[in-house]
XYZ file of C-alpha atoms in Angstrom:
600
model
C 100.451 62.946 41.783
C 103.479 63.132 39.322
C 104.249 59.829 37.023
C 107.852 59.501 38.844
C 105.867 58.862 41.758
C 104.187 55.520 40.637
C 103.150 53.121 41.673
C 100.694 54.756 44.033
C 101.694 53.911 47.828
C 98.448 52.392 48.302
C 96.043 51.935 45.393
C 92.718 52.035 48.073
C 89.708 50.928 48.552
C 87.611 50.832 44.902
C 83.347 51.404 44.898
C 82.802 48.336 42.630
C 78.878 48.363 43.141
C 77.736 49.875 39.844
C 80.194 51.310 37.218
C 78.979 54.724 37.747
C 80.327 54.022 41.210
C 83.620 53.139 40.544
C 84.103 55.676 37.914
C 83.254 58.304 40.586
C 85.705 56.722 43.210
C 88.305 56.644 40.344
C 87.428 60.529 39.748
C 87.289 61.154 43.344
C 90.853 59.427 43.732
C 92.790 62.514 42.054
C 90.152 65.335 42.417
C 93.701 67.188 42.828
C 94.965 66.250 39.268
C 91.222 66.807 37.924
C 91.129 70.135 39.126
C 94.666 71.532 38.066
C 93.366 70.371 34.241
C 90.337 71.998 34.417
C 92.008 75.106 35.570
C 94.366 74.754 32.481
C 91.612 74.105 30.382
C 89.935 76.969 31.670
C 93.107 78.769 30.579
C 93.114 77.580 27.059
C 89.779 77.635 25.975
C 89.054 80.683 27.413
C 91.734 82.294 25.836
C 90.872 81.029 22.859
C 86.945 82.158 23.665
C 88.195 85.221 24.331
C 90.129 85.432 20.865
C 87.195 87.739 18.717
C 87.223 90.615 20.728
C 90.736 91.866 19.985
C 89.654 90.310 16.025
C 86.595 92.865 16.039
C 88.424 95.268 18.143
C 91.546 95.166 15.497
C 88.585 95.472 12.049
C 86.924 98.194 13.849
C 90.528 100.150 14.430
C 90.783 99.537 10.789
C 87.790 101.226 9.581
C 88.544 103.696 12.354
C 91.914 104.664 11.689
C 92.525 104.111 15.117
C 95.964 103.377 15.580
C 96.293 103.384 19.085
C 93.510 101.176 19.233
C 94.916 98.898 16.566
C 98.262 98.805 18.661
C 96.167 97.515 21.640
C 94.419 95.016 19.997
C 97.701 93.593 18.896
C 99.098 93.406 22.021
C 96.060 91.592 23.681
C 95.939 89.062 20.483
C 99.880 88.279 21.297
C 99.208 88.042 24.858
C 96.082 85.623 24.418
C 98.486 83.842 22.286
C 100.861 83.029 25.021
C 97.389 82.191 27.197
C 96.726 79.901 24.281
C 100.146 78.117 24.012
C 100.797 77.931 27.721
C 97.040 76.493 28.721
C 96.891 73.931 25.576
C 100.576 72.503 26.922
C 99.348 72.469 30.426
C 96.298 71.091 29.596
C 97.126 68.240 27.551
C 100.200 67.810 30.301
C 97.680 67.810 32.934
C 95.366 65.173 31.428
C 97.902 62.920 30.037
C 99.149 62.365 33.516
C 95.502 61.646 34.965
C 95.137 59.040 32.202
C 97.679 57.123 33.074
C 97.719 57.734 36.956
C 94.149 56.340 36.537
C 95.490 53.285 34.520
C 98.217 52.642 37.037
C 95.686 52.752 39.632
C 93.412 50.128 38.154
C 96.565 48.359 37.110
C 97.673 47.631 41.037
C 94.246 46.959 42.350
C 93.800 44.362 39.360
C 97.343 42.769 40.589
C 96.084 42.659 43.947
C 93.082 41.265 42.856
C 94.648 38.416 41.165
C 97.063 37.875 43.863
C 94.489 37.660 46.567
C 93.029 34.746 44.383
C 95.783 33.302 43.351
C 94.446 30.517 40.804
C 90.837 30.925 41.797
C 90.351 33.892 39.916
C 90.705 32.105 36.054
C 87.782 29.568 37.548
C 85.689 32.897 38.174
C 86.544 35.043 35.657
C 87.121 34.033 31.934
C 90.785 34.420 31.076
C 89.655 36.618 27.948
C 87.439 38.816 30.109
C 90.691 39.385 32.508
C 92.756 39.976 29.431
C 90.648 42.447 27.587
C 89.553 44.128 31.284
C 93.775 44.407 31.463
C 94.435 46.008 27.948
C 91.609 47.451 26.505
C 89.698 48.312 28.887
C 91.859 50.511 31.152
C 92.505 52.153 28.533
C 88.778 52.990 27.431
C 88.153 54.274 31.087
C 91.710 55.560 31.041
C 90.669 57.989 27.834
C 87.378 59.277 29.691
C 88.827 60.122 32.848
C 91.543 62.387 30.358
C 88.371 63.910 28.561
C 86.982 65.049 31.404
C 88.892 67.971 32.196
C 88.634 68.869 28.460
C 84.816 68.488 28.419
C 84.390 70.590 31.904
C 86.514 74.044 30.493
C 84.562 73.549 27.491
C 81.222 73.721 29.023
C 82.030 76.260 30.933
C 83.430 78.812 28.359
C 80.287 77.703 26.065
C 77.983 78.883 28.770
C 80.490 82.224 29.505
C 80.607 82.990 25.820
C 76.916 82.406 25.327
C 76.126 84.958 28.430
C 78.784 87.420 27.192
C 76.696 87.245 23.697
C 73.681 88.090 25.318
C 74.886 91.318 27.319
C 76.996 92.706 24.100
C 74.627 92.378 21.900
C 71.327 91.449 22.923
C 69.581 91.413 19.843
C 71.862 88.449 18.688
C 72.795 87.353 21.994
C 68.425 86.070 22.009
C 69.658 84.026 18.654
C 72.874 82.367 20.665
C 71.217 81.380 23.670
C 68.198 79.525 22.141
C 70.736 78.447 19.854
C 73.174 77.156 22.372
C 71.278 74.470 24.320
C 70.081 73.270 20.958
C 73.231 72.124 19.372
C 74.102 70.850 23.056
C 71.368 68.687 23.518
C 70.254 67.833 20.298
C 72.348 64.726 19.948
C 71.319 63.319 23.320
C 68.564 61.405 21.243
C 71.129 59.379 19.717
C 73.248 58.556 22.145
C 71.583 55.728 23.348
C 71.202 53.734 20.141
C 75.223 54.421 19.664
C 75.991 53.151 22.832
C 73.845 49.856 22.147
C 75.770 49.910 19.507
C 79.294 50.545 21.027
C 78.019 47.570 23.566
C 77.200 45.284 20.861
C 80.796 45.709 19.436
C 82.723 45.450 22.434
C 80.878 42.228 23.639
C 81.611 40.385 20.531
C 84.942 41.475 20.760
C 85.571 40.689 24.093
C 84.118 37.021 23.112
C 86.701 36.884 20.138
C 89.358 37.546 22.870
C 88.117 34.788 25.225
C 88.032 32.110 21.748
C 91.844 33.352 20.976
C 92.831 32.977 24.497
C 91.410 30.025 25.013
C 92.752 28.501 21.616
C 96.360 29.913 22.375
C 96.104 27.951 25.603
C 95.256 24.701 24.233
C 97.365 25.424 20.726
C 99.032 22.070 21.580
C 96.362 20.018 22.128
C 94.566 21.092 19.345
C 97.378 20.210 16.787
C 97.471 17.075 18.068
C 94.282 16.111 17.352
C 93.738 18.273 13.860
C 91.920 20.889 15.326
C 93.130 24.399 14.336
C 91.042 24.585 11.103
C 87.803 24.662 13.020
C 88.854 27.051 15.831
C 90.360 29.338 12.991
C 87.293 28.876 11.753
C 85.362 30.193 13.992
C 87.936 32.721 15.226
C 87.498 34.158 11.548
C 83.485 33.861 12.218
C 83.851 35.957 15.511
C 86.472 38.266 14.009
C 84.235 39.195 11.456
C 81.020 39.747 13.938
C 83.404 42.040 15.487
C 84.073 44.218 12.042
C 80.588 44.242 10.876
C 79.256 45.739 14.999
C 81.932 48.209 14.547
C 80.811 49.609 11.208
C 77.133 49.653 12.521
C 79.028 51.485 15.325
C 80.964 53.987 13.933
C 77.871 55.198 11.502
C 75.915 56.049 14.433
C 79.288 58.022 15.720
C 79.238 59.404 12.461
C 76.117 60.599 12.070
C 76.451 62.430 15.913
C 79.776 63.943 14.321
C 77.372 65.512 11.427
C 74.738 66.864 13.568
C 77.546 68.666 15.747
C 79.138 70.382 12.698
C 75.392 70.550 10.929
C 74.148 72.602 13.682
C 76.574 75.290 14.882
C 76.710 75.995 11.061
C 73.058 76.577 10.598
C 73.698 78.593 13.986
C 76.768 80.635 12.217
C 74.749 81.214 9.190
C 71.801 82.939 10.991
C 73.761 84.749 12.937
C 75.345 86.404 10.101
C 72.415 86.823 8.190
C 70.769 88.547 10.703
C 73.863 90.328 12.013
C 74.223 91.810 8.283
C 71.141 93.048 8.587
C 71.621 95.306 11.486
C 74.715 96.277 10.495
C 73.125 97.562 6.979
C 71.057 99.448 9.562
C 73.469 100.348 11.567
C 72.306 99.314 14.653
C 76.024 97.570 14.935
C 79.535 98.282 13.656
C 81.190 96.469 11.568
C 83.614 94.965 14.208
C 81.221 94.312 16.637
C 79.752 91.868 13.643
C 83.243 90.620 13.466
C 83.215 89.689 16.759
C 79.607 88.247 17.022
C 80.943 85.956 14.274
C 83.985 84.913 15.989
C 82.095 84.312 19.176
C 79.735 81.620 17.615
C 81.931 80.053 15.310
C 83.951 79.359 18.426
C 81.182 77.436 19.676
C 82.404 74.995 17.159
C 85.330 74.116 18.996
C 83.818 73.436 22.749
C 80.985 71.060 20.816
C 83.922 68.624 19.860
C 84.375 68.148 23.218
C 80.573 67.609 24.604
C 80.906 64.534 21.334
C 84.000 62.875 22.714
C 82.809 62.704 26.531
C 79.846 61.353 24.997
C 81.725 58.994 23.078
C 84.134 58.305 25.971
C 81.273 57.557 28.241
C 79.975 55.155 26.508
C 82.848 53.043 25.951
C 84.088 53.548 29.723
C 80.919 52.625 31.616
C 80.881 48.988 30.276
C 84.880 48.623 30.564
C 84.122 50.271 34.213
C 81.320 47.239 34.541
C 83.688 44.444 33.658
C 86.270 46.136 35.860
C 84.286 46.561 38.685
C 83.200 42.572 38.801
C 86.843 41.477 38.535
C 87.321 43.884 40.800
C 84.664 42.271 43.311
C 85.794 38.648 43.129
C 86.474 38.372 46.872
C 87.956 35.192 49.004
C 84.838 33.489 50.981
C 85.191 34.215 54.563
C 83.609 32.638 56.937
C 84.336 35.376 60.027
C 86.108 38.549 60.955
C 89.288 38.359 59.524
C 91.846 37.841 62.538
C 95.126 40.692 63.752
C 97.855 39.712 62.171
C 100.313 37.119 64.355
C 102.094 34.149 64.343
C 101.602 31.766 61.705
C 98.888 29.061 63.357
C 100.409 25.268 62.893
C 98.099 22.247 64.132
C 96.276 19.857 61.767
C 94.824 21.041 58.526
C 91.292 19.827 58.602
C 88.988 20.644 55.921
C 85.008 20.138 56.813
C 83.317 19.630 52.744
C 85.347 16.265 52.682
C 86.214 15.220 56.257
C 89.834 15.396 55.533
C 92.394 15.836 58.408
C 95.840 16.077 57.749
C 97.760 15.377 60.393
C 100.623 18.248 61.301
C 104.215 17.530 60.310
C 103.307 14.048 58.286
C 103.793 13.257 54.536
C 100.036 12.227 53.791
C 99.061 11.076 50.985
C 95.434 11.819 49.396
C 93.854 9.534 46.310
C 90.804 11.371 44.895
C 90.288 9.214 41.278
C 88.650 11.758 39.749
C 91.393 14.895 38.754
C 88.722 17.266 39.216
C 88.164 16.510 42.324
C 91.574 16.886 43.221
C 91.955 20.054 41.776
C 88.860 21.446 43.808
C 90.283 19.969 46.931
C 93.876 21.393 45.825
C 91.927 24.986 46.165
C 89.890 24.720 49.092
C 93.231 23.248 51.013
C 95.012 26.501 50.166
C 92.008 28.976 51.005
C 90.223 29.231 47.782
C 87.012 27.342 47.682
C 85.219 26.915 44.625
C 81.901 28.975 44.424
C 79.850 25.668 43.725
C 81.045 23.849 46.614
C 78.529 23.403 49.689
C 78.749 25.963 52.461
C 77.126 25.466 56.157
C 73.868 25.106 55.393
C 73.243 28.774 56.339
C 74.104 30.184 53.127
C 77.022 31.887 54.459
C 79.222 30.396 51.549
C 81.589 27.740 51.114
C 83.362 26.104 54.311
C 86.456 27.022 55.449
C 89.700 25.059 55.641
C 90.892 24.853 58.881
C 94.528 25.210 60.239
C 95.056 24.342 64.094
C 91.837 25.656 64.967
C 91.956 28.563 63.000
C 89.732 28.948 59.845
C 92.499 29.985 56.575
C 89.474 32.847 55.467
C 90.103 34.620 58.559
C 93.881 34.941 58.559
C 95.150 37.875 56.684
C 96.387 37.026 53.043
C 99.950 37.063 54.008
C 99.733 35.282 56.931
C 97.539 32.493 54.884
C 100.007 31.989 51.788
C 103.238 31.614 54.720
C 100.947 28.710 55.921
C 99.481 26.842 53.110
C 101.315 26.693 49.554
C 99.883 25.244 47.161
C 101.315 23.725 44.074
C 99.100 23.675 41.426
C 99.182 20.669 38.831
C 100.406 22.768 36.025
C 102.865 25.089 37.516
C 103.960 28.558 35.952
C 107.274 29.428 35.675
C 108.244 32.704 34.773
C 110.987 33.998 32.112
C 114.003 34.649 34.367
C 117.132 33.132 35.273
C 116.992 29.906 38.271
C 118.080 31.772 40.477
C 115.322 34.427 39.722
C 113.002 31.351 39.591
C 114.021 30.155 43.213
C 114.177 33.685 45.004
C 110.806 33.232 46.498
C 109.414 34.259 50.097
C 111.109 31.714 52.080
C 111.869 30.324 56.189
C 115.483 30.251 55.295
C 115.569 26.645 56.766
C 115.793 24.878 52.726
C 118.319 26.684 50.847
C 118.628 26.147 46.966
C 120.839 23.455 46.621
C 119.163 21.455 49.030
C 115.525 22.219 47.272
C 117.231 21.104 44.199
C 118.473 17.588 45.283
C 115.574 16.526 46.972
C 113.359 17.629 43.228
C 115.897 15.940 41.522
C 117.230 18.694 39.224
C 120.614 17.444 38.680
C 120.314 16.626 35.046
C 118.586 20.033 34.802
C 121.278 22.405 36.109
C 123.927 20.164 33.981
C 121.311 20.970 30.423
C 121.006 24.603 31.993
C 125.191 24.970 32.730
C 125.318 23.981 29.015
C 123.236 26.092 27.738
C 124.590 29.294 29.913
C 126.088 31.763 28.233
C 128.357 32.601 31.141
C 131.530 31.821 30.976
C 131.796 29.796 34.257
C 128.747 27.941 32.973
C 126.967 28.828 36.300
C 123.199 27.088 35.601
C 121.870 29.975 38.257
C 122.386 32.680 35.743
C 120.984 30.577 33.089
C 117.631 32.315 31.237
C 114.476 29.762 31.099
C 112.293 31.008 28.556
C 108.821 32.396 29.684
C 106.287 29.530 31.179
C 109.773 27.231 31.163
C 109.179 26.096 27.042
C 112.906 25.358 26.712
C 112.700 22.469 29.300
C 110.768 19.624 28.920
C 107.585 19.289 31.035
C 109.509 16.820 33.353
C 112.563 19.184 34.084
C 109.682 22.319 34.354
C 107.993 20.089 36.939
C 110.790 19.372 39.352
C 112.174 23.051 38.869
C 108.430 23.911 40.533
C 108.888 21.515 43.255
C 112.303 22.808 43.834
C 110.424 26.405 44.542
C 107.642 24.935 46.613
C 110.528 23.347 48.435
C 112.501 26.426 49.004
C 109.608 28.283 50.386
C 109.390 26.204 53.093
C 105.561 26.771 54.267
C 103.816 25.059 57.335
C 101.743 23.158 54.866
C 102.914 22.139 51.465
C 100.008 20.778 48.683
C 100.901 19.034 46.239
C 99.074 18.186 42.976
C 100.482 15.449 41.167
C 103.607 16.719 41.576
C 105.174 13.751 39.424
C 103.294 13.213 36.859
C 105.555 13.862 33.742
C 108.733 12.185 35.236
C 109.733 8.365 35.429
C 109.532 5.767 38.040
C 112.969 5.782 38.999
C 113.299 9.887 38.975
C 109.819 10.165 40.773
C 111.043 7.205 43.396
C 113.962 9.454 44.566
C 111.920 12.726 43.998
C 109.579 10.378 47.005
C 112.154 9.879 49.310
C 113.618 13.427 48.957
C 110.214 14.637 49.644
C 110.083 12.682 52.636
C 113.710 13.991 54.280
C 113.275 17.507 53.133
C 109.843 17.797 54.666
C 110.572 16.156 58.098
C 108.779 17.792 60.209
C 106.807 19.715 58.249
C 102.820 18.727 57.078
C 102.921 17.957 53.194
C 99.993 16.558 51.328
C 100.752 14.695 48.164
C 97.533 14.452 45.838
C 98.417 11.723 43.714
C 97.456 7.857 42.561
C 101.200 6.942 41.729
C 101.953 3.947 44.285
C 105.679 4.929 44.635
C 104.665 8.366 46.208
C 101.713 6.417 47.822
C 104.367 3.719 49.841
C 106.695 6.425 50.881
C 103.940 8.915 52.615
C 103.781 8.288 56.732
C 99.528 7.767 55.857
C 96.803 7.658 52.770
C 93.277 9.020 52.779
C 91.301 7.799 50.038
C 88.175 10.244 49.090
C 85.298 8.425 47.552
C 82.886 10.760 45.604
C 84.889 13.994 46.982
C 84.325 12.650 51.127
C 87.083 10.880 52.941
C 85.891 7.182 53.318
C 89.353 5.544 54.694
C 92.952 6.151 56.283
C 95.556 3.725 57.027
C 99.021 3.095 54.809
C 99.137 2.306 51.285
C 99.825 -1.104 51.532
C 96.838 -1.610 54.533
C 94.637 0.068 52.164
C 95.478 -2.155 48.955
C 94.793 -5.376 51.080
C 91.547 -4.125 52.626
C 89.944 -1.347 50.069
C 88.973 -2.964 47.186
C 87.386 0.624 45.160
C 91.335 2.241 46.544
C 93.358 -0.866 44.857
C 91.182 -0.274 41.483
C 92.273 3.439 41.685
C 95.772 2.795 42.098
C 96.545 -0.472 40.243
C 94.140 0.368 37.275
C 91.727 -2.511 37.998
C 88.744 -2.769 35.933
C 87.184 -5.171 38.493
C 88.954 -5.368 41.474
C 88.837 -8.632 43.710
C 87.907 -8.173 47.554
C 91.819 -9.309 48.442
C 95.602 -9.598 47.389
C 98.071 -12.163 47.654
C 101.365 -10.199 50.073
C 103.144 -11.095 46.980
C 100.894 -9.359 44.593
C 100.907 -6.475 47.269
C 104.717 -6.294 47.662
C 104.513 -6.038 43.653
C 102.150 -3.232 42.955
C 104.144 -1.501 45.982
């Protein structure tokens, strides 16, 4: 595969089982690629192996007088030359592009991963384990699957130019192939200590990535209440675990790096020694000796290479472990997934609380406790937590169920078209509105009408203000990345415009209102309400102006669903409901209608 042709079509099926699994199934994916470098590499470092017999053959002509002999061994040096140059540009050519074929690759099924999840993959994953399994990481496994190639024309000319050793000269050649394996192997001792090592270093540093992302993420908070001196603190704590693991690291690298250059020069300086000898005897020429010498220093070269896919190993087979369980997060399923179809409508029931929402109502659902809402939130849209109770068969969490049909066995697609979910801190991307509201969508809630029913007309007057077009057209207008030029009221209806455009069968909502005021969030209610005719929408939420205008109210008790009726039926006869939504610290068994008509 050529770069221009990324992204791959289809990025398959990855072995995430071990990481020695799923660096084989990454290998296996462009065995083509692999094999045109190693041919190249064959190219270059056997030309380059091949190098000391024209260099003998050329000192030999010399003490010869051979001219025609000397002319020949110029010719093959220039013509190894070209070998040389052509093989090393191939090569490199060759391995580049399986690098970052290989990234890509990982790149797309790490996309699809985190679409498939949607926001259930943060609650599995650490954001800092995702974010250095995204950067660093590829990259790591990226560099070994390059090496490769290198490593496999190296071992192979090592174990031609050892044999070709043995037949020239076979009282050397003895020396060489004892001497061979040696140097090869000899660092295989210390490998495992440096990758303990390399381990040690990139755990603490993938820790000092989770603290950073974490303390980016709550940046806000933590000024507010004084707290950036103590995670800096211990940022600068972690930071510095980091350093001191990769000194202890790179000694150990170090000392492997000595013993490969210690040993082929012990090799190179018995081989001489003893090759001087028989050439005082004359039981060699002098360019054979040449040659001889050539030959093993060469060896120097190859043994570079065995180091690095050492080195490279041991840094990709834990980046290929923390790939490979991102890689595995999976959606629960409770069945065989079902042929794709028509989108299933009915009543959206889901069996860990007893909810039913009834189809094409505005319901309204009052949890108490935010975290309960937010775990409800996912299991409505597909994406149980792992921690909530399955079936009693250990078969996993529960299903939601949509019309009959359980949301884990629809296809993804299928799924998101009939269950949206809007999550309670919405993301909006760096883009222009109009980027922002071109989303998968019915076609049956245009823009403008998304827009008045979220109540965004003070936000497209601020955005036609601040547009740099000349027609002041708020569509074209840029919104910074995650929206930080609006305020978090104008971000908040802007994401409830998008939910709105989209149009699914079932819309969830998670406080959807939260940072506007009572008059904007009354109107945002009854827009809500006309937009979504028709539709099923499920507002989680305590607010009692959303809570009047839904159609009915559930109230969940310690996360099960312990009443339904209106919001005003359930203020009059649920006394733990009214000391949700009116704030009561001890709530009386009854209202006054004028004390209900007030609260309402």
């Amino acid at each position: 595969m050529h770069i221009r042709d990324l992204p791959h079509p289809d990025p398959g099926v990855p072995d995430v089982r071990t990481a020695g699994a799923f660096l084989l199934w990454l290998y296996r994916q462009q065995l083509g690629g692999q094999l045109k470098a190693l041919a190249w590499g064959l190219v270059n470092v056997g030309a380059i192996a091949a190098s000391p017999l024209p260099v003998g053959l050329t000192v030999q002509a010399v003490v010869d007088r051979d001219g025609g002999r000397l002319l020949l061994a110029g010719g093959l040096i220039m013509a190894l030359g070209v070998l040389i140059a052509l093989g090393g540009t191939m090569l490199h050519r060759e391995a580049v592009t399986n690098w970052i074929t290989a990234v890509a690759r990982m790149q797309q099924l790490l996309a699809r991963k985190t679409t498939e999840l949607g926001s259930a993959m943060t609650r599995r994953v650490a954001a800092g384990e995702i974010v250095a399994v995204s950067t660093g990481d590829l990259e790591k496994i990226g560099w070994f699957v390059e090496a490769v190639s290198r490593f496999g024309a190296s071992a192979v000319t090592t174990v031609a130019v050892a044999i070709a050793v043995a037949v020239y000269q076979p009282e050397l050649g003895v020396l060489v192939a004892v001497g061979v394996p040696v140097m090869a192997l000899a660092v295989l001792p210390l490998l495992p200590p440096a990758t303990r090592r390399a381990d040690a270093q990139r755990d603490k540093a993938g820790r000092a990535t989770e603290l950073a992302s974490d303390t980016v993420a709550g940046l806000r908070v933590l000024r507010g209440i004084g707290g950036e001196e103590l995670f800096l603190g211990r940022y600068r704590s972690a930071s510095q675990e980091v350093r001191k693991a990769a000194v202890r690291s790179a000694r150990m690298w170090s000392l492997i790096s000595a013993v490969q250059v210690l040993l082929p020069g012990l090799l190179l300086i018995a081989v001489v020694w003893y090759g001087a000898r028989l050439a005082l005897d004359g039981t060699i020429a002098v360019g054979d000796l040449v040659t001889l010498y050539s030959a093993v220093a060469f060896l120097l070269f190859p043994l570079r290479h065995f180091e690095e896919i050492a080195q490279a190993y041991s840094f990709a087979k834990p980046s290929a472990k923390r790939t490979a369980r991102v890689l595995a997060q999976t959606r629960p399923s409770g069945g065989p997934a079902r042929s794709q179809g028509a989108t299933p409508t009915g009543d959206l029931h889901d069996p860990v609380s007893g909810l039913t929402l009834a189809a094409g109502r505005l319901t309204a659902v009052v949890c108490g406790d935010p975290d309960t809402a937010g775990r409800l939130a996912e299991r409505l849209g597909g994406h149980p937590p792992q921690h909530d109770d399955d079936g009693g068969d250990g078969t996993g969490p529960l299903s939601v169920v949509l019309g009959g049909t359980p949301l884990d066995e629809l296809p993804r697609d299928i799924a998101r078209e009939a269950v949206l979910v809007q999550d309670k801190d919405p993301m909006l991307l760096s883009g222009t509105l109009g980027d922002l509201l071109d989303v998968p969508a019915s076609g049956r809630v245009g823009a403008t009408e998304a827009l008045a029913a979220a109540q965004c007309g003070d936000v497209l007057t601020a955005l036609a203000q601040a547009s740099v077009d000349a027609a002041g057209d708020p569509m074209h207008t840029h919104i910074t990345e995650r929206g930080r030029s609006l305020s978090g009221g104008q971000r908040q209806r802007l994401a409830l415009a998008r939910s709105l455009v989209t149009d699914p069968e079932v819309l969830v909502l998670d406080e959807p209102t939260s940072a506007v005021d009572a008059h904007t969030e009354a109107r945002i209610a009854d827009g809500l309400r006309e937009i979504r005719t028709g539709r099923t929408t499920v507002v989680l939420t305590s607010s009692p102006l959303l809570l009047d205008r839904a159609e009915q109210v559930v109230f969940l008790q310690e996360g099960k669903a312990v009443a339904v009726a209106t919001h005003r039926e359930l203020l009059h006869s649920h006394p733990a409901y009214r000391a949700v939504v009116t704030r009561e610290t001890d709530p009386e068994p009854a209202m006054s209608t004028g004390q209900i008509e007030e609260s309402a």
